[in-house]
Short mmCIF file of C-alpha atoms in Angstrom, two decimals:
data_model
loop_
_atom_site.label_atom_id
_atom_site.label_comp_id
_atom_site.label_asym_id
_atom_site.label_seq_id
_atom_site.Cartn_x
_atom_site.Cartn_y
_atom_site.Cartn_z
CA MET A 14 -9.79 4.32 28.47
CA PHE A 15 -6.69 2.85 26.79
CA LYS A 16 -8.84 0.06 25.37
CA LEU A 17 -11.13 2.69 23.89
CA TYR A 18 -8.12 4.27 22.14
CA PHE A 19 -7.24 0.87 20.72
CA PHE A 20 -10.76 0.55 19.32
CA LEU A 21 -10.42 3.97 17.72
CA ALA A 22 -7.01 3.08 16.27
CA ILE A 23 -8.63 0.23 14.33
CA ALA A 24 -11.17 2.65 12.86
CA PHE A 25 -8.40 5.17 12.13
CA LEU A 26 -6.80 2.56 9.86
CA THR A 27 -9.69 3.01 7.42
CA SER A 28 -8.65 6.64 6.89
CA LEU A 29 -4.99 5.59 6.61
CA ALA A 30 -5.89 3.07 3.92
CA ASN A 31 -7.75 5.78 2.01
CA GLY A 32 -4.75 8.12 2.16
CA TYR A 33 -2.38 5.37 1.02
CA ASP A 34 -4.48 4.59 -2.04
CA ALA A 35 -4.97 8.28 -2.86
CA SER A 36 -1.19 8.68 -3.28
CA LEU A 37 -0.61 5.28 -4.88
CA MET A 38 -1.76 5.78 -8.47
CA GLY A 39 -0.09 9.16 -8.91
CA GLY A 40 3.18 7.63 -7.77
CA ILE A 41 3.21 4.43 -9.80
CA ASN A 42 1.97 6.32 -12.87
CA ASN A 43 5.34 8.11 -12.84
CA MET A 44 7.24 4.82 -12.78
CA GLN A 45 8.70 3.78 -16.13
CA HIS A 46 8.33 0.04 -15.42
CA TYR A 47 4.58 0.45 -14.80
CA ARG A 48 4.00 2.46 -17.98
CA SER A 49 6.13 0.09 -20.07
CA TYR A 50 4.37 -3.00 -18.72
CA PHE A 51 0.91 -1.67 -19.65
CA ASN A 52 2.09 0.38 -22.66
CA LEU A 53 0.79 3.63 -21.19
CA SER A 54 1.77 7.28 -21.20
CA LYS A 55 1.66 9.63 -18.20
CA THR A 56 -1.48 11.28 -19.56
CA GLY A 57 -4.12 10.50 -22.14
CA SER A 58 -7.50 8.80 -22.36
CA GLU A 59 -6.20 5.31 -21.56
CA THR A 60 -4.46 6.50 -18.42
CA GLY A 61 -7.55 8.49 -17.47
CA LEU A 62 -9.71 5.39 -17.92
CA ILE A 63 -7.60 3.43 -15.43
CA PHE A 64 -7.84 6.28 -12.91
CA SER A 65 -11.60 6.49 -13.42
CA PHE A 66 -12.25 2.87 -12.43
CA PHE A 67 -11.43 3.71 -8.82
CA ALA A 68 -14.00 6.54 -8.88
CA ILE A 69 -16.56 4.23 -10.53
CA GLY A 70 -16.03 1.61 -7.81
CA ASN A 71 -16.28 4.28 -5.13
CA ILE A 72 -19.53 5.65 -6.55
CA CYS A 73 -21.03 2.15 -6.81
CA GLY A 74 -19.94 1.38 -3.25
CA SER A 75 -21.66 4.55 -2.01
CA PHE A 76 -25.06 2.95 -2.70
CA PHE A 77 -24.33 -0.16 -0.61
CA CYS A 78 -22.09 1.06 2.22
CA GLY A 79 -24.86 2.76 4.23
CA PRO A 80 -27.30 -0.18 4.28
CA LEU A 81 -24.39 -2.55 4.99
CA SER A 82 -23.34 -0.59 8.09
CA ASP A 83 -26.95 -0.33 9.25
CA LEU A 84 -27.70 -4.00 8.72
CA TRP A 85 -24.62 -5.67 10.25
CA GLY A 86 -23.13 -2.86 12.30
CA ARG A 87 -20.29 -0.37 12.03
CA ARG A 88 -17.45 -2.78 12.77
CA TRP A 89 -18.63 -5.38 10.24
CA GLY A 90 -19.02 -2.59 7.72
CA MET A 91 -15.30 -1.91 8.19
CA PHE A 92 -14.59 -5.64 7.90
CA HIS A 93 -16.39 -6.01 4.56
CA GLY A 94 -14.69 -2.89 3.20
CA ALA A 95 -11.29 -4.34 4.15
CA VAL A 96 -12.14 -7.55 2.28
CA PHE A 97 -12.73 -5.57 -0.91
CA LEU A 98 -9.50 -3.62 -0.32
CA ILE A 99 -7.43 -6.80 -0.06
CA ALA A 100 -9.13 -8.28 -3.13
CA GLY A 101 -8.42 -5.10 -5.09
CA ALA A 102 -4.79 -4.84 -3.94
CA CYS A 103 -4.04 -8.46 -4.84
CA THR A 104 -5.71 -8.10 -8.23
CA GLU A 105 -3.66 -4.98 -8.99
CA GLY A 106 -0.39 -6.51 -7.80
CA PHE A 107 -0.82 -9.73 -9.80
CA SER A 108 -2.12 -8.03 -12.95
CA TYR A 109 -1.03 -9.53 -16.28
CA SER A 110 -0.93 -7.34 -19.40
CA GLY A 111 -0.65 -10.13 -21.98
CA PRO A 112 2.00 -10.70 -24.65
CA GLN A 113 1.25 -7.36 -26.33
CA HIS A 114 1.31 -5.42 -23.03
CA ASP A 115 -2.05 -3.85 -23.83
CA ASN A 116 -4.45 -5.86 -21.64
CA ARG A 117 -5.25 -3.68 -18.64
CA SER A 118 -8.60 -5.23 -17.68
CA MET A 119 -7.26 -7.11 -14.63
CA PHE A 120 -5.63 -3.98 -13.24
CA MET A 121 -8.82 -1.95 -13.82
CA VAL A 122 -10.89 -4.58 -11.99
CA GLY A 123 -8.48 -4.21 -9.08
CA ARG A 124 -8.98 -0.44 -9.09
CA PHE A 125 -12.77 -0.92 -9.08
CA LEU A 126 -12.63 -3.30 -6.11
CA THR A 127 -10.35 -0.92 -4.23
CA GLY A 128 -12.72 2.00 -4.82
CA PHE A 129 -15.68 -0.08 -3.64
CA GLY A 130 -13.82 -1.06 -0.46
CA ILE A 131 -12.76 2.53 0.30
CA ALA A 132 -16.38 3.71 0.02
CA THR A 133 -17.47 1.07 2.55
CA THR A 134 -14.70 1.71 5.08
CA GLN A 135 -15.11 5.49 4.77
CA THR A 136 -18.77 5.17 5.76
CA ALA A 137 -18.41 2.73 8.65
CA GLY A 138 -15.12 4.11 10.04
CA PRO A 139 -16.09 7.70 10.92
CA SER A 140 -19.53 6.58 12.13
CA TYR A 141 -17.83 4.14 14.51
CA VAL A 142 -15.44 6.81 15.83
CA ALA A 143 -18.23 9.34 16.45
CA GLU A 144 -20.52 6.84 18.18
CA ILE A 145 -17.94 5.03 20.36
CA SER A 146 -15.92 8.11 21.45
CA HIS A 147 -16.42 9.61 24.89
CA PRO A 148 -18.61 12.73 24.53
CA ALA A 149 -15.92 14.94 26.05
CA TRP A 150 -13.43 13.96 23.35
CA ARG A 151 -15.69 13.15 20.42
CA GLY A 152 -14.86 16.32 18.49
CA VAL A 153 -11.09 15.92 18.78
CA LEU A 154 -11.09 12.19 18.09
CA THR A 155 -13.40 12.38 15.08
CA GLY A 156 -11.28 15.25 13.76
CA LEU A 157 -8.13 13.17 14.20
CA TYR A 158 -9.75 10.42 12.13
CA ASN A 159 -9.36 12.26 8.84
CA CYS A 160 -5.84 13.36 9.77
CA GLN A 161 -4.73 9.75 9.34
CA PHE A 162 -5.27 10.29 5.60
CA PHE A 163 -1.87 12.00 5.57
CA VAL A 164 -0.26 9.12 7.47
CA GLY A 165 -1.32 6.84 4.63
CA GLY A 166 -0.17 9.34 2.02
CA ILE A 167 3.23 9.78 3.68
CA THR A 168 3.66 6.01 3.93
CA ALA A 169 2.77 5.52 0.26
CA THR A 170 4.97 8.38 -0.96
CA TRP A 171 8.12 7.29 0.86
CA THR A 172 7.46 3.64 -0.01
CA MET A 173 7.23 4.46 -3.73
CA TRP A 174 10.32 6.69 -3.51
CA ARG A 175 12.26 3.64 -2.36
CA THR A 176 10.64 1.05 -4.63
CA SER A 177 11.12 3.32 -7.67
CA MET A 178 14.81 2.38 -7.45
CA ILE A 179 14.00 -1.32 -8.07
CA PRO A 180 14.81 -2.06 -11.74
CA SER A 181 11.83 -4.37 -12.36
CA ASP A 182 8.04 -4.60 -12.23
CA LEU A 183 8.33 -5.10 -8.49
CA SER A 184 8.79 -1.33 -8.28
CA TRP A 185 5.02 -0.83 -8.78
CA ARG A 186 3.68 -4.24 -7.72
CA LEU A 187 5.12 -4.04 -4.19
CA PRO A 188 3.36 -0.74 -3.26
CA SER A 189 0.11 -2.24 -4.57
CA TRP A 190 0.45 -5.33 -2.41
CA LEU A 191 1.28 -3.26 0.67
CA GLN A 192 -2.30 -1.96 0.65
CA CYS A 193 -3.16 -5.32 2.21
CA VAL A 194 -1.35 -4.38 5.44
CA PRO A 195 -3.82 -1.79 6.85
CA ALA A 196 -6.77 -3.73 5.41
CA GLY A 197 -5.57 -6.94 7.10
CA LEU A 198 -5.14 -5.14 10.42
CA ILE A 199 -8.72 -3.86 10.12
CA MET A 200 -10.07 -7.35 9.41
CA VAL A 201 -8.33 -8.80 12.46
CA GLY A 202 -8.91 -5.79 14.72
CA VAL A 203 -12.69 -5.54 14.34
CA ILE A 204 -13.02 -9.02 15.87
CA PHE A 205 -11.80 -7.63 19.21
CA ILE A 206 -13.67 -4.33 19.36
CA PRO A 207 -17.26 -3.78 20.59
CA GLU A 208 -20.11 -2.49 18.47
CA THR A 209 -21.25 1.09 19.08
CA PRO A 210 -23.85 1.58 21.84
CA ARG A 211 -26.21 3.40 19.48
CA TRP A 212 -26.27 0.52 16.98
CA LEU A 213 -26.72 -2.02 19.80
CA PHE A 214 -29.57 -0.01 21.32
CA CYS A 215 -31.32 0.22 17.97
CA ASN A 216 -31.00 -3.53 17.35
CA ASP A 217 -32.58 -5.03 20.48
CA GLN A 218 -29.34 -5.28 22.49
CA GLN A 219 -30.05 -2.66 25.15
CA GLU A 220 -28.23 -4.46 27.98
CA GLU A 221 -25.08 -4.82 25.88
CA ALA A 222 -25.30 -1.12 24.98
CA ILE A 223 -25.49 -0.22 28.69
CA ARG A 224 -22.52 -2.47 29.43
CA VAL A 225 -20.39 -0.77 26.73
CA LEU A 226 -21.38 2.71 27.92
CA THR A 227 -20.72 1.85 31.55
CA LYS A 228 -17.31 0.31 30.86
CA TYR A 229 -15.89 2.85 28.42
CA HIS A 230 -17.76 6.09 29.18
CA GLY A 231 -18.80 5.75 32.80
CA GLY A 232 -15.58 4.33 34.24
CA GLY A 233 -17.44 1.23 35.42
CA ASN A 234 -20.13 3.30 37.18
CA ARG A 235 -23.56 2.32 35.88
CA ARG A 236 -24.99 5.44 37.56
CA SER A 237 -22.53 7.85 35.92
CA PRO A 238 -24.29 11.05 34.77
CA ILE A 239 -22.78 10.57 31.30
CA VAL A 240 -24.22 7.05 31.06
CA ILE A 241 -27.66 8.10 32.31
CA LEU A 242 -27.89 11.15 30.06
CA THR A 243 -26.71 9.24 26.98
CA LEU A 244 -29.19 6.43 27.63
CA ARG A 245 -32.04 8.86 28.13
CA GLU A 246 -31.26 10.56 24.82
CA MET A 247 -31.05 7.23 23.01
CA ILE A 248 -34.42 6.16 24.44
CA ASP A 249 -35.99 9.43 23.30
CA ARG A 250 -34.47 9.39 19.85
CA ILE A 251 -33.20 6.04 18.63
CA LEU A 252 -35.82 3.61 19.90
CA ILE A 253 -38.66 5.90 18.92
CA GLU A 254 -37.35 7.32 15.61
CA GLY A 255 -34.61 5.02 14.43
CA SER A 256 -35.73 1.50 15.23
CA ASP A 257 -38.17 0.99 12.37
CA LYS A 258 -35.98 2.03 9.46
CA ARG A 259 -35.72 -0.30 6.50
CA TRP A 260 -32.14 -0.75 5.37
CA TRP A 261 -33.05 -0.41 1.71
CA ASP A 262 -35.14 2.76 2.13
CA TYR A 263 -33.35 6.12 1.69
CA SER A 264 -36.49 8.24 1.96
CA GLU A 265 -35.69 9.06 5.60
CA CYS A 266 -32.81 11.21 4.31
CA PHE A 267 -35.27 13.48 2.45
CA ASN A 268 -38.71 13.16 4.06
CA SER A 269 -38.55 16.14 6.43
CA ARG A 270 -37.27 19.70 6.53
CA ALA A 271 -34.68 18.78 9.18
CA ALA A 272 -33.42 15.82 7.11
CA LEU A 273 -33.06 17.99 4.00
CA TYR A 274 -31.23 20.67 6.00
CA ARG A 275 -28.78 18.04 7.23
CA LEU A 276 -28.05 17.05 3.62
CA VAL A 277 -27.60 20.70 2.65
CA VAL A 278 -24.87 20.98 5.29
CA ALA A 279 -23.26 17.57 4.66
CA GLY A 280 -23.36 18.05 0.89
CA GLY A 281 -21.87 21.52 1.26
CA ILE A 282 -18.82 20.31 3.19
CA ALA A 283 -18.45 17.42 0.71
CA VAL A 284 -18.23 19.78 -2.29
CA PHE A 285 -16.22 22.50 -0.54
CA GLY A 286 -13.63 19.96 0.59
CA GLN A 287 -12.95 19.12 -3.08
CA TRP A 288 -13.38 22.47 -4.84
CA SER A 289 -11.55 24.90 -2.55
CA GLY A 290 -8.47 24.58 -4.75
CA ASN A 291 -6.66 21.63 -3.22
CA GLY A 292 -6.86 19.69 -6.50
CA ALA A 293 -5.00 22.40 -8.39
CA VAL A 294 -2.16 22.31 -5.84
CA THR A 295 -1.27 18.78 -6.91
CA TYR A 296 -1.50 19.63 -10.59
CA PHE A 297 0.73 22.73 -10.57
CA MET A 298 3.30 21.56 -8.04
CA PRO A 299 5.63 19.85 -10.60
CA ILE A 300 5.55 22.92 -12.87
CA LEU A 301 6.51 25.28 -10.04
CA LEU A 302 9.27 22.94 -8.89
CA GLU A 303 10.73 22.91 -12.38
CA HIS A 304 10.62 26.70 -12.50
CA VAL A 305 12.81 26.89 -9.39
CA GLY A 306 15.27 24.39 -10.88
CA ILE A 307 14.02 21.08 -9.42
CA HIS A 308 13.63 18.72 -12.40
CA ASP A 309 14.40 15.26 -11.02
CA ALA A 310 11.24 13.15 -10.49
CA ALA A 311 12.59 11.56 -7.29
CA THR A 312 13.38 14.98 -5.82
CA GLN A 313 9.90 16.23 -6.70
CA LEU A 314 8.50 13.17 -4.94
CA GLN A 315 10.52 14.11 -1.86
CA TYR A 316 9.08 17.63 -1.89
CA ASN A 317 5.60 16.16 -2.09
CA ALA A 318 6.40 13.88 0.85
CA ILE A 319 7.68 16.83 2.89
CA LEU A 320 4.47 18.75 2.15
CA GLN A 321 2.40 15.78 3.35
CA VAL A 322 4.38 15.63 6.61
CA LEU A 323 3.70 19.34 7.15
CA GLN A 324 0.01 18.87 6.34
CA PHE A 325 -0.27 15.98 8.77
CA THR A 326 1.32 18.01 11.58
CA ILE A 327 -0.94 21.00 10.93
CA SER A 328 -4.04 18.80 10.67
CA ILE A 329 -3.33 17.36 14.12
CA CYS A 330 -3.20 20.90 15.51
CA GLY A 331 -6.48 21.67 13.77
CA ALA A 332 -8.17 18.57 15.18
CA VAL A 333 -7.15 19.55 18.71
CA ALA A 334 -8.16 23.21 18.25
CA VAL A 335 -11.53 22.66 16.58
CA ASP A 336 -13.28 21.90 19.89
CA ARG A 337 -12.05 25.20 21.30
CA ILE A 338 -12.58 27.38 18.24
CA GLY A 339 -15.81 25.80 17.01
CA ARG A 340 -16.84 24.41 13.63
CA ARG A 341 -18.36 27.54 12.06
CA PRO A 342 -15.52 29.96 12.94
CA THR A 343 -12.91 27.45 11.74
CA LEU A 344 -14.55 27.03 8.34
CA LEU A 345 -15.36 30.74 7.93
CA VAL A 346 -11.86 31.96 8.78
CA GLY A 347 -10.16 29.17 6.83
CA THR A 348 -12.20 29.76 3.67
CA THR A 349 -11.61 33.52 3.92
CA MET A 350 -7.86 32.85 4.05
CA PHE A 351 -8.23 30.68 0.92
CA ILE A 352 -9.45 33.78 -0.92
CA ILE A 353 -6.37 35.73 0.19
CA TRP A 354 -3.95 32.97 -0.81
CA TRP A 355 -5.54 32.48 -4.24
CA VAL A 356 -5.50 36.22 -5.00
CA ILE A 357 -1.76 36.30 -4.25
CA ILE A 358 -1.06 33.03 -6.12
CA THR A 359 -3.03 34.17 -9.18
CA SER A 360 -1.19 37.50 -9.25
CA LEU A 361 2.17 35.73 -9.09
CA MET A 362 1.22 33.08 -11.66
CA SER A 363 0.29 35.79 -14.15
CA PHE A 364 4.02 36.56 -14.50
CA LEU A 365 5.10 32.92 -14.91
CA PRO A 366 5.06 30.66 -17.98
CA LEU A 367 3.02 27.49 -17.42
CA GLU A 368 4.91 25.39 -19.92
CA HIS A 369 7.92 23.33 -18.89
CA ALA A 370 11.25 25.02 -19.58
CA ASP A 371 13.82 23.26 -21.76
CA TYR A 372 16.52 22.68 -19.18
CA ASP A 373 18.31 20.09 -21.30
CA THR A 374 19.40 22.66 -23.88
CA PRO A 375 22.83 24.16 -23.05
CA GLY A 376 22.51 27.74 -21.89
CA ALA A 377 18.76 27.50 -21.36
CA ARG A 378 17.97 28.88 -17.91
CA PRO A 379 14.86 30.55 -16.49
CA GLU A 380 15.08 34.26 -15.89
CA MET A 381 15.75 35.36 -12.34
CA LYS A 382 12.32 36.98 -12.21
CA THR A 383 10.70 33.64 -13.04
CA VAL A 384 12.72 31.83 -10.36
CA HIS A 385 11.82 34.32 -7.64
CA GLY A 386 8.18 34.41 -8.74
CA SER A 387 7.98 30.63 -8.73
CA ARG A 388 9.46 30.45 -5.26
CA ALA A 389 6.93 32.97 -3.97
CA ALA A 390 4.05 31.12 -5.65
CA LEU A 391 5.33 27.82 -4.26
CA ALA A 392 5.44 29.34 -0.76
CA MET A 393 1.84 30.57 -1.11
CA ILE A 394 0.68 27.14 -2.27
CA PHE A 395 2.37 25.60 0.79
CA LEU A 396 0.51 28.14 2.97
CA PHE A 397 -2.77 27.28 1.27
CA ALA A 398 -2.16 23.56 1.81
CA MET A 399 -1.39 24.09 5.49
CA THR A 400 -4.46 26.31 5.97
CA TYR A 401 -6.60 23.64 4.30
CA SER A 402 -5.10 20.98 6.58
CA PHE A 403 -5.86 23.00 9.72
CA THR A 404 -9.45 23.86 8.80
CA TYR A 405 -10.97 21.36 6.37
CA THR A 406 -9.05 18.14 6.99
CA PRO A 407 -10.32 17.55 10.58
CA LEU A 408 -13.87 18.66 9.72
CA GLN A 409 -14.41 16.72 6.49
CA MET A 410 -15.46 13.65 8.47
CA LEU A 411 -16.28 15.18 11.86
CA TYR A 412 -18.82 17.73 10.66
CA PRO A 413 -21.08 15.53 8.47
CA VAL A 414 -21.06 12.72 11.05
CA GLU A 415 -22.17 15.17 13.74
CA CYS A 416 -24.85 16.77 11.58
CA LEU A 417 -26.44 13.49 10.46
CA SER A 418 -28.81 11.89 12.98
CA TYR A 419 -28.34 8.27 14.00
CA GLU A 420 -31.21 6.98 11.87
CA THR A 421 -29.67 8.53 8.73
CA ARG A 422 -25.97 8.52 9.63
CA ALA A 423 -24.79 5.48 7.70
CA LYS A 424 -26.94 6.17 4.65
CA GLY A 425 -26.18 9.88 4.86
CA MET A 426 -22.44 9.18 4.89
CA GLY A 427 -22.98 7.02 1.81
CA ILE A 428 -24.61 9.99 0.09
CA TYR A 429 -21.77 12.19 1.38
CA ASN A 430 -19.16 9.87 -0.19
CA LEU A 431 -21.14 9.87 -3.44
CA ILE A 432 -21.09 13.69 -3.57
CA VAL A 433 -17.37 13.73 -2.72
CA ASN A 434 -16.57 11.41 -5.61
CA ILE A 435 -18.72 13.30 -8.09
CA ALA A 436 -17.03 16.54 -7.04
CA ALA A 437 -13.61 14.86 -7.21
CA LEU A 438 -14.20 13.99 -10.88
CA TYR A 439 -13.62 17.67 -11.62
CA ASN A 440 -10.21 17.51 -9.95
CA THR A 441 -9.35 14.39 -11.97
CA TYR A 442 -10.55 15.44 -15.42
CA GLY A 443 -11.67 19.07 -15.27
CA ILE A 444 -8.49 20.79 -14.10
CA PRO A 445 -6.23 19.63 -16.98
CA VAL A 446 -8.89 20.66 -19.54
CA VAL A 447 -9.51 24.08 -17.97
CA VAL A 448 -5.77 24.75 -17.62
CA ASP A 449 -5.29 23.85 -21.27
CA LYS A 450 -7.95 26.40 -22.23
CA ILE A 451 -7.31 29.38 -19.96
CA GLY A 452 -4.03 28.59 -18.12
CA TRP A 453 -3.31 30.43 -14.88
CA LYS A 454 -6.58 32.40 -15.17
CA MET A 455 -8.28 29.29 -13.80
CA TYR A 456 -7.18 30.41 -10.34
CA TRP A 457 -9.67 33.30 -10.49
CA ILE A 458 -12.38 30.62 -10.47
CA TYR A 459 -11.16 29.55 -7.03
CA VAL A 460 -11.24 33.14 -5.78
CA VAL A 461 -14.87 33.57 -6.85
CA TRP A 462 -15.87 30.09 -5.67
CA ASN A 463 -14.37 30.56 -2.21
CA ILE A 464 -16.27 33.83 -1.84
CA PHE A 465 -19.44 31.83 -2.54
CA GLN A 466 -18.35 29.23 0.05
CA VAL A 467 -18.00 31.89 2.75
CA GLY A 468 -21.57 33.07 2.10
CA TYR A 469 -22.94 29.52 2.06
CA ILE A 470 -21.21 28.60 5.33
CA TRP A 471 -22.44 31.79 7.01
CA LYS A 472 -26.03 31.16 5.88
CA PHE A 473 -26.45 27.41 6.43
CA PHE A 474 -23.70 25.85 8.57
CA VAL A 475 -24.66 25.29 12.20
CA GLU A 476 -22.37 25.15 15.23
CA THR A 477 -22.11 21.64 16.71
CA LYS A 478 -19.34 22.29 19.22
CA GLY A 479 -20.11 20.86 22.67
CA ARG A 480 -23.33 19.09 21.65
CA THR A 481 -24.14 15.42 22.06
CA LEU A 482 -25.03 13.57 18.86
CA GLU A 483 -28.68 13.34 19.87
CA GLU A 484 -28.83 16.94 21.12
CA ILE A 485 -27.92 18.18 17.65
CA ASN A 486 -31.35 16.93 16.52
CA GLU A 487 -32.88 19.79 18.49
CA ILE A 488 -30.87 22.27 16.43
CA PHE A 489 -31.97 20.97 13.04
CA GLU A 490 -35.62 20.79 14.07
CA ALA A 491 -35.65 24.49 14.95
CA SER A 492 -37.12 27.07 12.58
CA ASN A 493 -33.69 28.77 12.38
CA PRO A 494 -31.02 26.06 12.91
CA VAL A 495 -28.06 28.47 12.71
CA LYS A 496 -29.50 30.78 15.38
CA LYS A 497 -30.47 27.81 17.54
CA SER A 498 -26.98 26.33 17.32
CA LEU A 499 -25.41 29.52 18.69
CA GLN A 500 -27.53 29.45 21.86
CA LYS A 501 -26.37 28.00 25.17
CA HIS A 502 -27.42 24.64 26.54
CA VAL A 503 -27.55 23.67 30.20
CA VAL A 504 -27.64 20.33 31.99
CA GLU A 505 -27.96 20.69 35.78
CA GLU A 506 -27.11 18.00 38.32
CA THR A 507 -29.36 18.12 41.40
CA ASP A 508 -30.16 15.87 44.35
CA LEU A 509 -33.09 14.54 42.33
CA GLY A 510 -30.94 13.69 39.33
CA LEU A 511 -30.04 15.43 36.10
CA LEU A 512 -32.23 18.21 34.71
CA TYR A 513 -31.85 19.14 31.06
CA HIS A 514 -32.87 22.76 30.44
CA GLY A 515 -32.50 22.67 26.65
CA LEU A 516 -30.96 25.35 24.45
CA MET A 517 -31.38 28.93 25.66
CA ASN A 518 -29.90 32.39 25.35
CA GLU A 519 -29.44 32.87 29.08
CA LEU A 520 -29.92 30.69 32.15
CA ASN A 521 -33.19 32.46 32.92
CA ASP A 522 -34.45 32.34 29.32
CA MET A 523 -35.61 28.76 29.10
CA GLU A 524 -37.00 27.59 25.76
CA GLY A 525 -38.95 24.57 26.85
CA VAL A 526 -39.98 22.42 29.73
CA ILE A 527 -37.28 21.16 32.05
CA SER A 528 -36.75 17.50 31.23
CA PRO A 529 -35.65 15.13 34.01
CA VAL A 530 -33.16 12.58 32.74
CA PHE A 531 -32.54 10.72 35.97
CA ALA A 532 -33.49 7.05 35.74
CA ASP A 533 -33.89 4.51 38.52
CA PRO A 534 -33.01 0.84 37.88
CA PRO A 535 -33.55 -0.57 35.37
CA LEU A 536 -32.01 2.08 33.13
CA VAL A 537 -34.29 1.12 30.25
CA PRO A 538 -37.90 1.83 31.35
CA PRO A 539 -39.71 -1.48 31.95
CA ASP A 540 -42.92 -0.13 30.41
CA PHE A 541 -41.26 0.88 27.17
CA VAL A 542 -43.24 -0.42 24.20
CA ARG A 543 -41.24 -0.85 21.04
CA PRO A 544 -42.99 0.48 17.92
CA PRO A 545 -44.16 -2.27 15.56
CA ARG A 546 -41.92 -3.40 12.74
CA PRO A 547 -42.94 -2.69 9.13
CA THR A 548 -45.58 -5.07 7.81
CA SER A 549 -44.57 -8.01 5.69
CA SER A 550 -46.04 -6.40 2.58
CA SER A 551 -43.48 -3.62 2.77
CA SER A 552 -40.57 -5.61 4.18
CA PRO A 553 -37.36 -6.12 2.18
CA PRO A 554 -35.87 -9.55 1.56
CA SER A 555 -34.97 -11.38 4.76
CA ARG A 556 -31.61 -10.62 6.34
CA PRO A 557 -28.90 -13.16 5.52
CA GLN A 558 -28.00 -15.40 8.43
#
């Protein structure tokens, strides 16, 4: 079991690398040596262009990351993503601006490569965690995956706080180079970890899949009920439905009602995770800190680091609790609390000026009412951030991975990352524009939007707590997936083997034929006939050797 945790730790590094990079640009953009070297200001179109190259790389990577993980496997998907991360970090760190300090092309190429690598690792990483984890701990472990985002953010924030004291270009180059550390660990680590059983089973390596399941899920017992049940489900689902997919064909994500419903749910959590108001927290934090008398940039950076530590701690609690509370209740209650926090924050902000006070002028001090109001608003924003960390942070990767079936998981996560990045463009460019136009009234948009989110979650989001990855297919194929997901499911162990009763309201209200899942040796039926591969006329270019 400890080896399994080591395997998961390698995959967790992909989330850590994402969190590190997410905090990197905001930090070095505040460094005078960085802005002087590239002749930039803190804001403006040129600064926005540099920020956008990461998003462009991430969006481009979203089209390739799914097929890459399907073609070569989850662990080699992480490996290739790490290669792009190292290439991007080195390009950024060694960037040369030219004699006029206005050539930023090398740095922008580095940002593009980094974005491409993050898209690839963020597709392969959570898929690996969900498919290799023991079923009893899959929910907690997949939830903990996204919590490592804060570990990367905390590392980057405190690193930049220290390097900002270096009186040279090394102050921003060193944090860029340090991105190579988690990426290098991923490249080395994937060599020693096994591929997921589901990918092995789907790629003509059934015996290896059984060996991995037996060793890491069955405690060495080839006849373990967990091993037998998992194998039976994979035979029913993966070999029949997922073995013939063409890596370049995305139609399987849209060609059925169940597939479309999965995208409705995955796309919903992708957008909600970006538009609940978390982007505005980052934007208004410096203004509120100045209102309460905190003007020093290094001190503001410390406050941001403290908030990230709190968010990480709360997200761990959320990841542990989500298997007890359930996915739907967590999201419904959390989003409802967002509405409460934003109503209070908006009411407080209506009394506060949004421009920066002139603290350098002698005698210029904010009124006591402004100070107290800012402190109260700051406290509410901290509460919002912690609520978000408890509810959305663990589920942003866990929920879409669970909802997507194996045959569409890698490609579906690529689409998920694409939607996330498109939605994130609003946080990057939309918030400053909207604030400039309507100021604090923008917060009412979050109140209305979160009310819409509650209704959407209630109507469409299914409960996946306690289900195996293959069993969730039964939910999405039902006429009413939400109702189906709230029913009970029963697996009975008898002298004859395991009997799966399906999903039902009560033990005596069976909704289908009892399905025996006991299998005598060999575990893979000897008479199993693999469906034919696609014909050569419809085949893609041959797989690289």
